[in-house]
Amino acid sequence: MTVQLFINARLIDPEARTDQPGMLLVSNGAIAAPPESAETPAAIANALKLPPGTLEVIDCNGKCLAPGIVDIGVKVCEPGERHKESYRSAGLAAAAGGVTTMVTRPDTVPAIDSPETLEFVTRRANAAAPVNVLPMASLTKGRAGREMTEISFLMDAGAVAFTDCDHVVQNTKVFARALTYARALGALVIAHPQEPILSDGACATSGKFASLRGLPAVSPMAERMGLDRDIALLEMTGARYHADQITTARALPALQRAKRNGLDITAGVSIHHLTLNDLDVADYRTFFKVKPPLRAEDDRIAVIEALRDGLIDIISSMHTPQDEESKRLPFEEAASGAVALETLLPAAMRLFHAGQVDMPTLFAALSLNPAKRLGLPCGRLAPGAPADLVLFDPDVPFVLDRTTLRSKSRNTPFDGARMQGRVIATYVAGAPVFRRD
Amino acid sequence: MSFLHRHLLGIEQLGPQDITTILDLAEDYVTLNRQSAKHSDVLAGLTQINMFFENSTRTQASFEIAGKRLGADVMNMAMQASSIKKGETLIDTALTLNAMHPDLLVVRHPQSGAVDLLAQKVNCAVLNAGDGRHEHPTQALLDALTIRRAKGRLHRLTVAICGDIAHSRVARSNILLLGKMENRIRLIGPPTLMPSQIEQFGVEVFDDMHAGLADADVVMMLRLQRERMDGGFIPSEREYYHRFGLDLEKLALAKPDAIVMHPGPMNRGVEIDGTLADDINRSVIQDQVEMGVAVRMAAMELLARNLLSSRPDAA
């Protein structure tokens, strides 16, 4: 029996909504309830009748100990583009970023749309990544929006959710049937709310900046139109639905109404849309090209408020590795996406340090809510939960140097940025998978 | 005379003094260009490469003549037919050219920001000859010189820019330049061809020529691209001409001495009446072409000076 005791910790418990000093007992990789009235390591060892010297005591030195991040929507470029990111490199990056569960995207080449591909991925992932990997599968074959995938077989093979990622299923009949079919199986469908024709060809959000730079732009309204359609389909089908990224103020009232009406809907946002705005693109910096495009500052603030109020449930990295070649192009031609596994936590700390969101709320969005949405036991500090933990110093300042990132691709918008907050150690089922020297 | 820029990528980076410096120097070249002996040797020994990733006859010819009159060795590269087709990236093309030690690179590209990107990778001076919908700085400068010569000043004028603002780099550069020189700018066009939140650039927006042209000193017409004419942005050519085409009747609303400009090439009978375009009392369209050569000579001279003084072999 392995028993660990984290002492002198600042425990962030998103479930209890607390942020207070304390200690945490871990037994055989799971969080355990401390014995009654035992308050010192010695007393605990005694109460548990442990042989002397077998209680591993970890002194947290007053730093934060929180449930490890459950990141929905990580792109690992296997199969197809392993030179951009492999399960090994993504797993190391995740561990260094405090992400203990990567929920991976199926927008690979080819798409993960059959049980066979999914099994390949699961095998690779378990062999190579030091953190938990849970795969998603595509909702339609080849993400082409025409025929639904074998949802039941894919669930048996371990798919935790179904999504065509940034491809919107344009054919409403196909989408309605897929939602109906998924509902009967209890499968979670994740969609990218966007009016596909309005946003076709756009690489910026319409507004003063896009006009000045002469970039093809899409109205932020395209997101609300996409969400409105999906909400109507949810009313029709009753499916379990998660909007991958809600990034505009105009979409929020629709989301609120849908939740109030009792639909089974949750919403996420990427860390980039919470911490950057369209002006950051500046002189056509392609590392800031993401999908949907970065929004105006008013939208960013509105989305932070929605996060604080619990209207937006989940923060994810939307980790999207792209090699230098696909980014060193004119802005319109350059690939979209940014890596973020390692910068997710420090970037999230910006919201904390700005006084916008408190720690328990942040970790509800980073860990607890995504775990709950996927029906996972992790993401909490309750006894019985797996000891997937992140120990971090929220205050330590540093300047990000992208060459130090563990991802194979280093397309981060935070290169050279001043950040505050860094992971000290990461534990998966009690086993250390990362420790900063 | 101070002009502290390595490249001419856009009007955005220039101050009013920079603009005046270029225009003043261009005046000298207007005089030179009207003589029989048009040759100067300020660019002697330097190599100028014109890289046009998008078709152009007028701008390319203008830059070519400007370079030749200043004594540079000028080479034209039609990039549409070249290695880009073989899959080479813009940056690789730039690096390849850079290894040939050009001194001035004149670049036109169909995508916004492409010229900025290229300028980051080369050691020579880069002149933006138009990038996507972003900027076309020498066009705005030649327009400014034309206005200054016709009106005697380049400030406190009411300038109406009419037509397809949304897809026009000429409009963006002109809005920036005329704004920096403290003019009143009006944009006139159908709302489908107006960029979003353009009113935040300190301009007035009209969708009615009659209101927009009232008391204007300068009427600047823009070219309507053929591919925008059919149904997508406007219902038809004839409805566009009826509402936004410039004819004598609409021009009568502007000041009696208002001048008419067009960056060319014109669609006669679409955005401008043919007779009006040829009326030498109102139209300065041919002057714009003439000023184009002079302004480009001035810009290239200023950039070449900065380039040479930055080199270790500078005398």
Coordinates of C-alpha atoms in Angstrom, one line a residue, chain B:
Chain B
M1 CA 15.1 66.5 -45.1
S2 CA 14.5 63.5 -42.9
F3 CA 12.8 60.3 -43.8
L4 CA 13.7 57.6 -41.4
H5 CA 12.2 54.5 -42.8
R6 CA 13.8 51.3 -44.2
H7 CA 10.8 50.3 -46.2
L8 CA 7.7 51.8 -47.6
L9 CA 5.1 49.3 -46.5
G10 CA 2.1 51.6 -45.9
I11 CA 0.9 55.0 -45.1
E12 CA 0.1 53.8 -41.6
Q13 CA 3.8 54.1 -40.6
L14 CA 4.4 57.5 -42.1
G15 CA 4.0 60.9 -40.3
P16 CA 2.8 64.1 -41.9
Q17 CA 6.4 65.3 -42.2
D18 CA 7.4 62.1 -44.1
I19 CA 4.6 62.6 -46.5
T20 CA 5.5 66.2 -47.2
T21 CA 9.2 65.1 -47.7
I22 CA 8.2 62.6 -50.4
L23 CA 5.9 65.0 -52.1
D24 CA 8.4 67.9 -52.1
L25 CA 11.1 65.7 -53.6
A26 CA 8.6 64.4 -56.1
E27 CA 8.0 67.9 -57.4
D28 CA 11.6 68.0 -58.5
Y29 CA 11.1 64.8 -60.5
V30 CA 7.9 66.2 -62.1
T31 CA 10.1 68.9 -63.5
L32 CA 12.8 66.4 -64.6
N33 CA 10.3 64.1 -66.2
R34 CA 9.1 66.9 -68.4
Q35 CA 12.5 67.6 -69.9
S36 CA 14.0 65.7 -72.8
A37 CA 16.9 64.5 -70.8
K38 CA 15.1 62.6 -68.0
H39 CA 18.0 60.8 -66.6
S40 CA 19.4 61.0 -63.1
D41 CA 21.9 58.7 -61.5
V42 CA 20.9 58.6 -57.8
L43 CA 20.3 54.9 -58.1
A44 CA 23.2 54.1 -60.3
G45 CA 24.7 50.7 -59.6
L46 CA 21.7 49.6 -57.6
T47 CA 19.4 46.7 -58.5
Q48 CA 15.7 47.1 -58.4
I49 CA 13.5 44.0 -58.7
N50 CA 9.8 44.3 -59.4
M51 CA 8.0 41.3 -58.0
F52 CA 4.3 41.2 -59.1
F53 CA 2.3 38.3 -57.7
E54 CA -0.8 39.8 -59.2
N55 CA -1.3 41.2 -62.7
S56 CA -0.5 44.8 -63.2
T57 CA 0.5 46.8 -66.2
R58 CA 0.2 50.4 -65.0
T59 CA 1.9 50.2 -61.6
Q60 CA 4.6 47.9 -62.8
A61 CA 5.4 50.2 -65.8
S62 CA 5.4 53.2 -63.5
F63 CA 7.9 51.6 -61.1
E64 CA 10.0 50.4 -64.0
I65 CA 10.3 53.8 -65.6
A66 CA 10.9 55.4 -62.3
G67 CA 13.8 53.0 -61.6
K68 CA 15.3 53.4 -65.0
R69 CA 15.2 57.1 -65.0
L70 CA 17.1 57.1 -61.7
G71 CA 19.7 54.8 -63.2
A72 CA 18.9 51.6 -61.4
D73 CA 19.2 48.1 -63.1
V74 CA 15.5 47.1 -63.2
M75 CA 14.3 43.6 -63.5
N76 CA 10.7 42.5 -63.7
M77 CA 9.5 39.2 -62.4
A78 CA 6.1 37.9 -63.3
M79 CA 5.6 35.8 -60.2
Q80 CA 2.3 34.3 -61.3
A81 CA 4.2 32.3 -63.9
S82 CA 7.1 31.3 -61.8
S83 CA 8.2 29.1 -58.9
I84 CA 5.1 30.0 -56.8
K85 CA 3.3 27.7 -59.1
K86 CA 5.8 25.0 -58.3
G87 CA 4.8 25.3 -54.6
E88 CA 7.6 27.5 -53.3
T89 CA 6.6 29.6 -50.3
L90 CA 6.7 33.4 -50.3
I91 CA 9.5 33.3 -47.8
D92 CA 11.7 30.9 -49.8
T93 CA 11.2 33.1 -52.9
A94 CA 12.2 36.1 -50.8
L95 CA 15.3 34.4 -49.5
T96 CA 16.3 33.3 -53.0
L97 CA 16.0 36.8 -54.3
N98 CA 17.7 38.2 -51.3
A99 CA 20.8 36.1 -52.1
M100 CA 21.1 38.0 -55.4
H101 CA 21.6 41.2 -53.4
P102 CA 18.9 43.4 -54.8
D103 CA 18.7 46.9 -53.3
L104 CA 15.1 47.8 -53.9
L105 CA 12.3 45.3 -54.0
V106 CA 8.9 46.4 -55.4
V107 CA 6.2 43.9 -54.4
R108 CA 2.6 43.5 -55.2
H109 CA 0.8 40.5 -53.7
P110 CA -2.9 39.5 -53.6
Q111 CA -2.9 38.9 -49.9
S112 CA -3.0 41.5 -47.1
G113 CA 0.2 41.6 -45.1
A114 CA 2.2 39.5 -47.5
V115 CA 4.6 42.4 -48.3
D116 CA 5.2 43.0 -44.6
L117 CA 6.0 39.4 -44.2
L118 CA 8.5 39.5 -47.1
A119 CA 10.1 42.7 -45.8
Q120 CA 11.0 40.9 -42.6
K121 CA 13.1 38.4 -44.5
V122 CA 15.2 40.5 -46.8
N123 CA 18.1 43.0 -46.4
C124 CA 17.0 45.5 -49.0
A125 CA 14.4 48.2 -49.0
V126 CA 10.9 47.0 -49.8
L127 CA 8.2 49.1 -51.5
N128 CA 4.7 47.9 -51.2
A129 CA 3.0 48.1 -54.6
G130 CA -0.2 46.9 -53.2
D131 CA -1.0 44.0 -50.8
G132 CA -4.5 42.5 -50.9
R133 CA -7.0 44.8 -49.4
H134 CA -4.5 46.4 -47.1
E135 CA -2.4 49.3 -48.5
H136 CA -1.1 50.8 -51.7
P137 CA 1.0 53.6 -50.4
T138 CA 2.5 55.0 -53.6
Q139 CA -1.0 55.3 -55.0
A140 CA -2.1 57.4 -52.0
L141 CA 1.1 59.5 -52.4
L142 CA 0.6 60.2 -56.0
D143 CA -3.0 61.1 -55.3
A144 CA -1.8 63.5 -52.7
L145 CA 0.6 65.1 -55.0
T146 CA -2.1 65.5 -57.7
I147 CA -4.4 67.1 -55.2
R148 CA -1.8 69.4 -53.8
R149 CA -0.9 70.6 -57.3
A150 CA -4.5 71.1 -58.3
K151 CA -5.8 72.6 -55.1
G152 CA -2.6 74.3 -53.9
R153 CA -2.8 72.6 -50.5
L154 CA -3.3 69.2 -48.9
H155 CA -5.2 70.1 -45.8
R156 CA -8.7 71.2 -44.9
L157 CA -10.2 69.8 -48.1
T158 CA -13.3 67.8 -48.4
V159 CA -12.5 64.6 -50.2
A160 CA -15.2 62.1 -51.3
I161 CA -14.0 58.6 -52.0
C162 CA -16.7 56.7 -53.9
G163 CA -17.3 53.0 -54.7
D164 CA -16.0 49.7 -53.5
I165 CA -14.2 50.8 -50.3
A166 CA -14.3 47.3 -48.8
H167 CA -12.1 45.6 -51.3
S168 CA -9.9 48.6 -52.0
R169 CA -6.3 49.1 -50.8
V170 CA -6.3 52.4 -52.6
A171 CA -9.1 53.6 -50.3
R172 CA -7.4 52.4 -47.1
S173 CA -4.1 54.2 -48.0
N174 CA -5.9 57.3 -49.0
I175 CA -8.1 57.4 -45.9
L176 CA -4.9 57.1 -43.8
L177 CA -3.0 59.7 -45.7
L178 CA -5.8 62.3 -46.1
G179 CA -6.6 61.8 -42.4
K180 CA -3.0 62.4 -41.3
M181 CA -3.0 65.6 -43.4
E182 CA -6.2 66.8 -41.7
N183 CA -8.8 66.6 -44.4
R184 CA -12.4 65.9 -44.2
I185 CA -13.0 62.4 -45.7
R186 CA -16.3 61.1 -46.9
L187 CA -16.9 57.6 -48.1
I188 CA -19.7 56.9 -50.5
G189 CA -20.8 53.5 -51.6
P190 CA -23.4 50.8 -51.2
P191 CA -23.3 49.4 -47.6
T192 CA -22.3 46.0 -49.0
L193 CA -19.0 47.5 -50.2
M194 CA -18.2 49.4 -47.0
P195 CA -15.8 47.9 -44.5
S196 CA -17.1 47.1 -41.0
Q197 CA -16.8 49.9 -38.4
I198 CA -15.1 52.2 -40.9
E199 CA -16.6 55.2 -39.3
Q200 CA -14.1 54.7 -36.5
F201 CA -11.4 55.9 -38.8
G202 CA -12.7 59.5 -38.5
V203 CA -14.6 59.5 -41.8
E204 CA -18.2 60.2 -42.7
V205 CA -20.1 57.4 -44.5
F206 CA -22.8 57.9 -47.1
D207 CA -24.8 55.6 -49.2
D208 CA -26.2 58.4 -51.3
M209 CA -24.0 60.3 -53.8
H210 CA -26.1 63.4 -53.6
A211 CA -25.6 63.9 -49.9
G212 CA -22.0 62.7 -50.0
L213 CA -20.8 64.9 -52.9
A214 CA -22.2 68.1 -51.6
D215 CA -19.5 70.8 -51.5
A216 CA -16.6 68.3 -52.1
D217 CA -13.3 69.7 -53.3
V218 CA -12.1 66.3 -54.6
V219 CA -14.1 63.4 -55.9
M220 CA -12.1 60.2 -56.0
M221 CA -13.7 57.3 -57.8
L222 CA -12.6 53.7 -57.2
R223 CA -12.6 50.9 -59.7
L224 CA -15.4 48.3 -59.3
Q225 CA -13.9 44.9 -59.8
R226 CA -15.8 42.8 -62.4
E227 CA -16.2 39.9 -60.1
R228 CA -18.2 42.0 -57.6
M229 CA -20.7 43.2 -60.1
D230 CA -23.0 40.3 -60.5
G231 CA -25.5 39.9 -57.7
G232 CA -23.1 39.2 -54.9
F233 CA -22.4 42.7 -53.6
I234 CA -24.6 44.8 -55.9
P235 CA -27.6 43.8 -58.0
S236 CA -26.3 44.9 -61.4
E237 CA -23.9 47.1 -63.2
R238 CA -26.7 49.4 -64.5
E239 CA -28.2 49.9 -61.0
Y240 CA -24.7 50.7 -59.7
Y241 CA -24.1 53.2 -62.4
H242 CA -27.4 54.8 -61.8
R243 CA -26.8 55.2 -58.0
F244 CA -23.0 55.5 -57.7
G245 CA -21.6 56.2 -61.2
L246 CA -20.2 59.7 -61.5
D247 CA -21.7 61.8 -64.2
L248 CA -22.0 65.6 -64.8
E249 CA -25.3 65.8 -62.9
K250 CA -23.9 64.3 -59.7
L251 CA -20.7 66.2 -60.0
A252 CA -22.7 69.4 -60.1
L253 CA -23.4 68.9 -56.4
A254 CA -19.7 69.2 -55.6
K255 CA -17.8 72.5 -55.6
P256 CA -17.7 74.1 -59.0
D257 CA -13.9 73.6 -59.1
A258 CA -13.9 70.1 -57.7
I259 CA -11.5 67.7 -59.4
V260 CA -12.2 64.2 -60.4
M261 CA -9.8 61.4 -59.8
H262 CA -9.6 57.7 -60.6
P263 CA -6.7 55.3 -59.9
G264 CA -7.4 53.4 -63.1
P265 CA -8.0 51.3 -65.0
M266 CA -11.5 52.8 -65.4
N267 CA -14.7 51.0 -66.3
R268 CA -16.3 53.7 -68.4
G269 CA -20.1 53.7 -67.9
V270 CA -19.9 51.7 -64.6
E271 CA -18.3 54.0 -62.1
I272 CA -17.6 57.0 -64.3
D273 CA -19.1 58.6 -67.3
G274 CA -16.6 58.4 -70.2
T275 CA -16.9 62.0 -71.3
L276 CA -16.4 63.3 -67.8
A277 CA -13.3 61.2 -67.4
D278 CA -11.8 62.8 -70.5
D279 CA -12.8 66.4 -69.6
I280 CA -9.5 68.1 -69.0
N281 CA -11.2 70.8 -67.0
R282 CA -12.4 68.5 -64.3
S283 CA -10.6 65.2 -64.6
V284 CA -7.0 64.9 -63.3
I285 CA -6.8 61.2 -64.2
Q286 CA -3.9 61.7 -66.6
D287 CA -2.0 63.9 -64.1
Q288 CA -2.3 61.1 -61.6
V289 CA -0.4 58.8 -63.9
E290 CA 2.3 61.4 -64.4
M291 CA 2.6 62.1 -60.7
G292 CA 2.9 58.3 -60.1
V293 CA 6.3 58.2 -61.8
A294 CA 7.5 61.2 -59.9
V295 CA 6.3 60.0 -56.5
R296 CA 7.9 56.6 -57.0
M297 CA 11.2 58.1 -58.0
A298 CA 11.1 60.2 -54.8
A299 CA 10.2 57.3 -52.6
M300 CA 12.9 55.1 -54.1
E301 CA 15.5 57.8 -53.8
L302 CA 14.7 58.3 -50.1
L303 CA 14.8 54.6 -49.3
A304 CA 18.0 54.1 -51.3
R305 CA 19.7 56.9 -49.3
N306 CA 18.8 55.3 -46.0
L307 CA 19.9 51.9 -47.3
L308 CA 23.3 53.1 -48.5
S309 CA 24.0 55.0 -45.3
S310 CA 23.2 51.9 -43.3
R311 CA 25.8 49.8 -45.1
P312 CA 29.3 49.3 -43.9
D313 CA 30.8 50.5 -47.2
A314 CA 29.0 53.8 -47.0
A315 CA 31.3 56.6 -47.8

